CSV table of C-alpha atoms in Angstrom, one decimal:
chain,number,residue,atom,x,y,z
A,592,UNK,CA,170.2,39.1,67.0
A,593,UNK,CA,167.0,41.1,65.9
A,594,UNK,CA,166.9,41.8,62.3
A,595,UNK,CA,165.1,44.6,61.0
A,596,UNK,CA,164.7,45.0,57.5
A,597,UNK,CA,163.9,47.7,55.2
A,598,UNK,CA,163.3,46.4,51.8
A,599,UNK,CA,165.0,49.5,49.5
A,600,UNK,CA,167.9,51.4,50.5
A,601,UNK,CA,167.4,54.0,48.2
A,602,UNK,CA,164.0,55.1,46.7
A,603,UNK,CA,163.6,57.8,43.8
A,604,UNK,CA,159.8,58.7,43.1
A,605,UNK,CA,157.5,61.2,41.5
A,606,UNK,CA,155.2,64.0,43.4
A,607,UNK,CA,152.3,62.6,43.9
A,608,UNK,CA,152.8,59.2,43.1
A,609,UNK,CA,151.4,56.9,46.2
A,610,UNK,CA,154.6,55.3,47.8
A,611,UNK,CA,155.1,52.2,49.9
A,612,UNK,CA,158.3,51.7,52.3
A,613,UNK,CA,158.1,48.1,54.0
A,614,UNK,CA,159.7,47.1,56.9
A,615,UNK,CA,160.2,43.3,58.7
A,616,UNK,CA,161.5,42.1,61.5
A,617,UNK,CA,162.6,38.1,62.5
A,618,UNK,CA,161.8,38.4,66.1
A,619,UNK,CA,158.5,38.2,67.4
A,620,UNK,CA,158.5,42.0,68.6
A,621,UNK,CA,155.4,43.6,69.3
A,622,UNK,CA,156.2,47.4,69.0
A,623,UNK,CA,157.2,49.1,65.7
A,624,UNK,CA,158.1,52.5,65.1
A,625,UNK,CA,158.5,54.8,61.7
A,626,UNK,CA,161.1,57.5,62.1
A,627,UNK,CA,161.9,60.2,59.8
A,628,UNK,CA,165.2,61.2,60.5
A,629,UNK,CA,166.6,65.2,58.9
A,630,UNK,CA,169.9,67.1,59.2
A,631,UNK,CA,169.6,69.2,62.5
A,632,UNK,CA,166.2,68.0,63.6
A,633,UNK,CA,167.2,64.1,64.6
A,634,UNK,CA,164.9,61.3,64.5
A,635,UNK,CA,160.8,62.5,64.2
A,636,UNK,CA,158.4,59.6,65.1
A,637,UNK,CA,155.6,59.5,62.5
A,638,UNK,CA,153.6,56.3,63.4
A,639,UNK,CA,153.8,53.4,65.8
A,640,UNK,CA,152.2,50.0,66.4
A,641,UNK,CA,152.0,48.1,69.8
A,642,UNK,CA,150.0,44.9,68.1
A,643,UNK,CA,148.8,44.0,64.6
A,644,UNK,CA,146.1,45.9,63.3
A,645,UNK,CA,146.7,48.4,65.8
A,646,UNK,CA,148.3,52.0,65.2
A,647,UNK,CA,149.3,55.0,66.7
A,648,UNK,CA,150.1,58.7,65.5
A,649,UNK,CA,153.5,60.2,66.7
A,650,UNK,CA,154.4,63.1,66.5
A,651,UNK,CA,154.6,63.9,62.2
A,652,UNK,CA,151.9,61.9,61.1
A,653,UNK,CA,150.5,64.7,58.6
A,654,UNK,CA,150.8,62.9,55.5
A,655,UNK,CA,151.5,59.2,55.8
A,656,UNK,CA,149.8,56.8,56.9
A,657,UNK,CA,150.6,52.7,58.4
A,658,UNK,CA,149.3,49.3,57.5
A,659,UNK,CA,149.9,46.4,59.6
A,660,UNK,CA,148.3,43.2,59.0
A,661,UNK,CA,150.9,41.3,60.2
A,662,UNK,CA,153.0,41.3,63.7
A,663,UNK,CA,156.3,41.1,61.8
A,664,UNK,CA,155.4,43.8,59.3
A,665,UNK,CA,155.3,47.2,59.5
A,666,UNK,CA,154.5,49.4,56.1
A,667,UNK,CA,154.8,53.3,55.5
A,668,UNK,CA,152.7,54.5,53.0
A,669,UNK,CA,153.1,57.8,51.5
A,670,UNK,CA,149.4,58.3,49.7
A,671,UNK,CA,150.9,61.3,47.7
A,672,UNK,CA,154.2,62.3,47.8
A,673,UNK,CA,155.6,65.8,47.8
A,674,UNK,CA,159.0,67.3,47.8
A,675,UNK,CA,159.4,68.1,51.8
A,676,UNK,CA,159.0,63.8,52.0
A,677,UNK,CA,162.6,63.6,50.8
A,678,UNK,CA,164.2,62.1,53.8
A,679,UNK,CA,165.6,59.1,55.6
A,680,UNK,CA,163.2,56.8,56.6
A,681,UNK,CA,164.4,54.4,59.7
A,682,UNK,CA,161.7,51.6,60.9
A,683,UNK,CA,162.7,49.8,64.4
A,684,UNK,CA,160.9,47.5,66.9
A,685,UNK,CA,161.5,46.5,70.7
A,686,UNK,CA,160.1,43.9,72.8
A,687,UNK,CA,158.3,46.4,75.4
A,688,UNK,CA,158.9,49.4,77.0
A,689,UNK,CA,162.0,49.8,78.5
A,690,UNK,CA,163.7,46.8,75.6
A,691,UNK,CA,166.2,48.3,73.2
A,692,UNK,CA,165.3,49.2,70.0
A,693,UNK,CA,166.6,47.7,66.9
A,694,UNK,CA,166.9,49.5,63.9
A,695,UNK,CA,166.8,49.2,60.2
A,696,UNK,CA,169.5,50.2,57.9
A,697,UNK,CA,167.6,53.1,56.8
A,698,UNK,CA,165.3,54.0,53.6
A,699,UNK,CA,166.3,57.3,51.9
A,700,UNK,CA,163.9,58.5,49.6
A,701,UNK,CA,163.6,61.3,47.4
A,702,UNK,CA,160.8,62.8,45.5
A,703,UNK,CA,160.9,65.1,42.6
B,527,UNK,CA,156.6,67.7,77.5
B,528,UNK,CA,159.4,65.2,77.2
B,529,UNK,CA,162.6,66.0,75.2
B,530,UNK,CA,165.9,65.5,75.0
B,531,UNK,CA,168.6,68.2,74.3
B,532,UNK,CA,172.1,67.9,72.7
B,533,UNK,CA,173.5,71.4,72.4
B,534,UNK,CA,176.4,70.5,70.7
B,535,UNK,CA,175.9,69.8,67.0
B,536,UNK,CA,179.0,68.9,66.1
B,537,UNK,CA,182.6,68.4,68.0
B,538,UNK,CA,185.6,67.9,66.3
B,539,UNK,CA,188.6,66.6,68.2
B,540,UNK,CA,191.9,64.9,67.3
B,541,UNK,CA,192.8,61.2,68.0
B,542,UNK,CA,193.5,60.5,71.2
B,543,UNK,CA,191.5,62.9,72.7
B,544,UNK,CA,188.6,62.4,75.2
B,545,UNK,CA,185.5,64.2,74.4
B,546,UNK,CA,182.1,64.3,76.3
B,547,UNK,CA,178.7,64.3,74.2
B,548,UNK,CA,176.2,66.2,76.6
B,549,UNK,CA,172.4,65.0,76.9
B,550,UNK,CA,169.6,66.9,79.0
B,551,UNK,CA,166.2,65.4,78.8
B,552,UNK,CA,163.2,66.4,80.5
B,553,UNK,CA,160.0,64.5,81.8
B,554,UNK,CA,157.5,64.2,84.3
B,555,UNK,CA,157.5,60.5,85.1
B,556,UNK,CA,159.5,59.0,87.7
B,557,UNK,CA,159.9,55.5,85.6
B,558,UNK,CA,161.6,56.4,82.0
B,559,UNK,CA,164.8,54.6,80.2
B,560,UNK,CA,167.8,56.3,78.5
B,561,UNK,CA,169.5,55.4,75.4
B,562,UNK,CA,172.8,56.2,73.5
B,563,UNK,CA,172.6,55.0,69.5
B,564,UNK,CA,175.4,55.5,67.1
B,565,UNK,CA,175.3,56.2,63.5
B,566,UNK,CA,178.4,55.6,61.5
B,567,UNK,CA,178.6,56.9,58.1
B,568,UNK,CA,177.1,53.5,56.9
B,569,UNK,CA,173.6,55.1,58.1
B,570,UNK,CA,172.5,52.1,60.8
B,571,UNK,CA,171.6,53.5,64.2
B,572,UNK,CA,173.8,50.7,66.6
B,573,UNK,CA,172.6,50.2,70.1
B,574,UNK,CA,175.0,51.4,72.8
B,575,UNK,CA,173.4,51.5,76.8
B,576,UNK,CA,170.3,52.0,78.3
B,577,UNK,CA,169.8,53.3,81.8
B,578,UNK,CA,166.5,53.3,83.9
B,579,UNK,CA,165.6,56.0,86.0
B,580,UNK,CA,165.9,54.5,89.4
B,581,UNK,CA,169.8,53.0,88.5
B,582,UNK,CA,172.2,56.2,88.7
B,583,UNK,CA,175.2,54.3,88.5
B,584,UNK,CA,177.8,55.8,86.1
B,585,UNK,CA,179.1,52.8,83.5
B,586,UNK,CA,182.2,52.2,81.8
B,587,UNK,CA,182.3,49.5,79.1
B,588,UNK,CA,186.1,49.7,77.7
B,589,UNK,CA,186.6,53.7,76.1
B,590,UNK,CA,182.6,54.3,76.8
B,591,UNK,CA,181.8,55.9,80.2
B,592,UNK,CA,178.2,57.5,80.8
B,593,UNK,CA,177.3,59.8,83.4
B,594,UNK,CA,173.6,59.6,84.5
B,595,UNK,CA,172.8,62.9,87.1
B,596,UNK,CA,169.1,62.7,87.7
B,597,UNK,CA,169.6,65.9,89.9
B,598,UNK,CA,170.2,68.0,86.9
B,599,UNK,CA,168.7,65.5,84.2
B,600,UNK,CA,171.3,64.9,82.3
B,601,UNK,CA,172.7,61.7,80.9
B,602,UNK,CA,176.3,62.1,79.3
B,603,UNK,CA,178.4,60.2,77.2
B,604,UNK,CA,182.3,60.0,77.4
B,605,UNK,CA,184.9,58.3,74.9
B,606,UNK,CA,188.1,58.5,76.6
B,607,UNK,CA,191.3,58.1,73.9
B,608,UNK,CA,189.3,58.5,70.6
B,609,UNK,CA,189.8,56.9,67.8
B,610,UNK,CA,189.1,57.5,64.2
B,611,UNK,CA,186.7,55.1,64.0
B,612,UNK,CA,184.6,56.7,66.7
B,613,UNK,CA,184.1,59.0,64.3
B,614,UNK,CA,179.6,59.4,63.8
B,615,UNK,CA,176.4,61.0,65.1
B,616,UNK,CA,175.7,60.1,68.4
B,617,UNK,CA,172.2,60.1,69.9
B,618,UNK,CA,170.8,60.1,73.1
B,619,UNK,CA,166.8,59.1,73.4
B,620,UNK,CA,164.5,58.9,76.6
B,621,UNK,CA,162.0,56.0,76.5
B,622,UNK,CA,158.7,57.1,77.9
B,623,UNK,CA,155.3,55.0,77.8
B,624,UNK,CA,156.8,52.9,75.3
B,625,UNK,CA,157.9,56.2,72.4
B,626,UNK,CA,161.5,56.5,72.0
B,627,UNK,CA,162.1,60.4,71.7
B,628,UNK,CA,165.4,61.4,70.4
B,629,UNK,CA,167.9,64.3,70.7
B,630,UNK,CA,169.0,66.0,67.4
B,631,UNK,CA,172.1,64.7,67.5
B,632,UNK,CA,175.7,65.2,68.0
B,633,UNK,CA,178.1,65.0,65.0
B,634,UNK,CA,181.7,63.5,66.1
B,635,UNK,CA,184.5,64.0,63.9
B,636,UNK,CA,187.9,62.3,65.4
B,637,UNK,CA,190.8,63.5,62.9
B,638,UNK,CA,194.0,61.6,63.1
């Protein structure tokens, strides 16, 4: 099975202070995906990647930004955090287009 | 514009009961895939059926049916006989040029 995982399950961090959220998967996938997911508005796709060193904007990218150097790693990187960032954070990757994704167990973070 | 709709936020229903999650989605490609994920308390979105766009055959996979209607664009998910356990947000995505756009969500309570 594809494993996708998220490296904290719960972050607490300071407005403004730059934040990292790192995400690996075990099975050669090319496509990885950062969700945000909120109460009443469902998953929101903030960045994606189709190869390494590539990436995409989705549709909440204001904000955050991607790194990856590597095909089985995906980062988030918050450059200065503020309040409305508090959220779940749910990485996933698929194998192409029509594949299934495979989720992460979930980051939720909260700034203060 | 592609989206997907799921007008009911939550549903509450009592064991044993069947219960139908509704899903519209909307797009202008003939070629798309269709998803149902589940998210139990435990916060991990589980993989439950994707459909293509040219396969309208409605599935059954033990209490799970889904009804696929490209006529009215809708794609809806059934649990006959629920169970407590059943009891989770359920959401229905549309894969299209590779972005997995999701609904908002249906909240499931099964009470015993």
């Amino acid at each position: 099975d594809v494993k996708v995982t998220q490296s904290s399950r719960y972050l607490v961090k300071r407005t403004g202070e730059k934040v990292f959220l790192e995400c690996v998967q075990d099975m050669d996938h090319e496509n990885m995906f950062w969700y945000r997911q909120d109460p009443g508005l469902g998953l929101r796709l903030i960045y994606f990647s189709y190869d390494v060193k590539m990436k995409e904007k989705g549709d909440i990218p204001e904000g955050y930004s991607v790194s990856r150097e590597k095909k089985e790693r995906f980062s988030l990187i918050l450059e200065s955090a503020s309040t409305n960032q508090t959220s779940m954070y749910l990485c996933a990757s698929s194998s192409g287009q029509g594949g299934s994704y495979t989720f992460g167990s979930g980051t939720r973070l909260t700034v203060v | 514009a592609q989206k997907v709709t799921q007008a009911q936020t939550e549903i509450s229903v009592v064991e044993k009961e069947d219960v139908t999650l509704d899903c519209v989605y909307e797009t202008r490609d003939t070629t798309y895939y269709l998803f149902w994920y589940k998210q139990p308390p435990s916060g991990e979105l589980v993989f439950l059926i994707r459909r293509n766009s040219f396969d309208e055959q409605n599935e059954i996979s033990g209490r799970y049916s889904w009804n696929f209607q490209k006529s009215t664009s809708s794609f809806n998910f059934t649990i006959t006989a629920s169970q407590v356990v059943d009891s989770a947000v359920y959401f229905c995505a549309l894969n299209q040029g590779g972005k997995l756009i999701f609904g908002q969500g249906t909240e499931l309570s099964v009470k015993p």
